[in-house]
Amino acid sequence: MSWHNREQWVAVRNKIGNALTRRLSQRPTVEELEQRNILQAKNEVDRRLERSEIKRRLTRKLSQRPTVAELQARKILRFHEYVESTHAHDYDRRADKPWTKLTPADKAAIRKELNEFKSSEMEVHEESRIYTRMFS
């Protein structure tokens, strides 16, 4: 770019400066980035202290759990005297995969039926019609 005079150069420089200032003002603040967990708020020592505090608190909660007898007394936990169980037969749990046995003619017939359904019966919003995929 060639500059014919100093005023042109200053005008272009100011225009670029204004654009950069506007862009920078739209960037999220440090606090917003910390809230979104994008920017780490603390240094490694603070993070370790916070993690150890959480661990201590959770360990304390686990150690103060009520016993089974207390839960039964408060009617939170109840055991039945009689439990019925039956024998289950072993069987093959693998699913049958009929789509692996389709012939090319079957696949073509399915595609044709799908295309006919999509073009005539299926309700599609006019502006979304361009996104409806037809199979070839």
Short mmCIF file of C-alpha atoms in Angstrom, two decimals:
data_model
loop_
_atom_site.label_atom_id
_atom_site.label_comp_id
_atom_site.label_asym_id
_atom_site.label_seq_id
_atom_site.Cartn_x
_atom_site.Cartn_y
_atom_site.Cartn_z
CA MET A 1 0.00 0.00 0.00
CA SER A 2 1.38 3.38 -0.86
CA TRP A 3 0.71 6.44 1.28
CA HIS A 4 0.36 9.74 -0.54
CA ASN A 5 0.35 11.85 2.56
CA ARG A 6 0.51 11.65 6.32
CA GLU A 7 -3.27 12.27 6.77
CA GLN A 8 -4.12 9.12 4.82
CA TRP A 9 -1.71 7.10 6.89
CA VAL A 10 -3.12 8.48 10.16
CA ALA A 11 -6.71 7.85 9.00
CA VAL A 12 -5.99 4.20 8.10
CA ARG A 13 -4.08 3.72 11.35
CA ASN A 14 -6.99 5.14 13.37
CA LYS A 15 -9.48 2.97 11.50
CA ILE A 16 -7.44 -0.17 12.27
CA GLY A 17 -7.02 0.94 15.89
CA ASN A 18 -10.77 1.46 16.29
CA ALA A 19 -11.51 -1.96 14.79
CA LEU A 20 -9.01 -3.62 17.15
CA THR A 21 -10.40 -1.75 20.15
CA ARG A 22 -13.94 -2.88 19.28
CA ARG A 23 -12.76 -6.47 18.86
CA LEU A 24 -10.89 -6.42 22.17
CA SER A 25 -13.90 -4.96 23.98
CA GLN A 26 -16.02 -7.92 22.80
CA ARG A 27 -13.61 -10.48 24.26
CA PRO A 28 -14.75 -12.15 27.49
CA THR A 29 -13.15 -10.96 30.69
CA VAL A 30 -10.80 -13.06 32.79
CA GLU A 31 -13.58 -13.64 35.32
CA GLU A 32 -15.95 -14.93 32.60
CA LEU A 33 -13.27 -17.30 31.29
CA GLU A 34 -12.65 -18.59 34.81
CA GLN A 35 -16.37 -19.15 35.37
CA ARG A 36 -16.57 -21.21 32.18
CA ASN A 37 -13.51 -23.26 33.26
CA ILE A 38 -11.60 -22.12 30.19
CA LEU A 39 -8.94 -20.26 32.14
CA GLN A 40 -7.50 -21.75 35.29
CA ALA A 41 -8.08 -19.25 38.09
CA LYS A 42 -5.44 -20.45 40.51
CA ASN A 43 -1.90 -21.62 40.50
CA GLU A 44 -0.91 -25.23 41.09
CA VAL A 45 -0.47 -24.84 44.87
CA ASP A 46 -3.96 -23.34 45.31
CA ARG A 47 -5.49 -26.07 43.16
CA ARG A 48 -3.81 -28.77 45.24
CA LEU A 49 -5.03 -27.15 48.46
CA GLU A 50 -8.58 -26.93 47.10
CA ARG A 51 -8.46 -30.56 45.94
CA SER A 52 -7.17 -31.75 49.33
CA GLU A 53 -9.94 -29.78 51.08
CA ILE A 54 -12.59 -31.44 48.89
CA LYS A 55 -11.02 -34.85 49.54
CA ARG A 56 -11.00 -34.21 53.30
CA ARG A 57 -14.66 -33.11 53.25
CA LEU A 58 -15.79 -36.13 51.21
CA THR A 59 -13.82 -38.53 53.41
CA ARG A 60 -15.46 -37.02 56.47
CA LYS A 61 -18.93 -37.42 54.91
CA LEU A 62 -18.20 -41.06 54.07
CA SER A 63 -16.95 -41.80 57.58
CA GLN A 64 -20.14 -40.37 59.11
CA ARG A 65 -22.50 -42.58 57.14
CA PRO A 66 -25.29 -44.15 59.19
CA THR A 67 -25.21 -47.85 59.97
CA VAL A 68 -27.70 -50.36 58.58
CA ALA A 69 -29.43 -50.53 61.98
CA GLU A 70 -29.89 -46.74 62.03
CA LEU A 71 -31.32 -46.77 58.51
CA GLN A 72 -33.73 -49.54 59.46
CA ALA A 73 -34.80 -47.66 62.59
CA ARG A 74 -35.49 -44.52 60.54
CA LYS A 75 -37.45 -46.70 58.04
CA ILE A 76 -35.17 -45.73 55.16
CA LEU A 77 -33.90 -49.25 54.60
CA ARG A 78 -36.10 -52.34 54.75
CA PHE A 79 -35.26 -55.99 54.14
CA HIS A 80 -37.84 -58.58 53.14
CA GLU A 81 -37.86 -61.88 55.00
CA TYR A 82 -38.65 -63.92 51.90
CA VAL A 83 -36.90 -63.60 48.55
CA GLU A 84 -37.99 -65.64 45.57
CA SER A 85 -35.46 -66.65 42.95
CA THR A 86 -35.84 -68.76 39.85
CA HIS A 87 -33.41 -70.48 37.56
CA ALA A 88 -32.73 -68.71 34.27
CA HIS A 89 -31.88 -70.75 31.23
CA ASP A 90 -28.76 -69.93 29.27
CA TYR A 91 -29.45 -68.74 25.75
CA ASP A 92 -27.69 -66.98 22.92
CA ARG A 93 -28.11 -63.24 23.54
CA ARG A 94 -26.63 -62.12 20.23
CA ALA A 95 -29.12 -60.25 18.07
CA ASP A 96 -30.17 -61.46 14.66
CA LYS A 97 -28.91 -59.00 12.02
CA PRO A 98 -31.32 -59.28 9.08
CA TRP A 99 -29.85 -56.28 7.30
CA THR A 100 -26.67 -58.26 6.64
CA LYS A 101 -28.66 -60.76 4.55
CA LEU A 102 -30.26 -58.21 2.18
CA THR A 103 -29.66 -58.63 -1.52
CA PRO A 104 -28.85 -55.61 -3.71
CA ALA A 105 -32.38 -55.82 -5.12
CA ASP A 106 -33.86 -55.69 -1.59
CA LYS A 107 -31.72 -52.66 -0.78
CA ALA A 108 -32.82 -50.92 -4.00
CA ALA A 109 -36.49 -51.63 -3.21
CA ILE A 110 -36.07 -50.17 0.30
CA ARG A 111 -34.39 -47.04 -1.11
CA LYS A 112 -37.17 -46.62 -3.66
CA GLU A 113 -39.87 -46.97 -1.01
CA LEU A 114 -38.09 -44.48 1.26
CA ASN A 115 -37.73 -41.94 -1.55
CA GLU A 116 -41.42 -42.28 -2.48
CA PHE A 117 -42.42 -41.81 1.15
CA LYS A 118 -40.19 -38.77 1.57
CA SER A 119 -41.36 -37.14 -1.66
CA SER A 120 -45.11 -37.71 -1.25
CA GLU A 121 -46.23 -38.67 2.28
CA MET A 122 -43.72 -37.23 4.73
CA GLU A 123 -44.56 -33.75 6.00
CA VAL A 124 -41.57 -31.44 5.72
CA HIS A 125 -41.46 -27.69 6.25
CA GLU A 126 -40.95 -25.89 2.94
CA GLU A 127 -37.69 -24.25 4.08
CA SER A 128 -36.34 -27.59 5.35
CA ARG A 129 -37.08 -29.51 2.15
CA ILE A 130 -33.58 -28.76 0.83
CA TYR A 131 -32.12 -30.74 3.78
CA THR A 132 -34.19 -33.87 3.14
CA ARG A 133 -31.86 -36.55 1.83
CA MET A 134 -32.97 -38.76 -1.01
CA PHE A 135 -31.18 -42.10 -1.44
CA SER A 136 -29.68 -43.00 -4.76
#
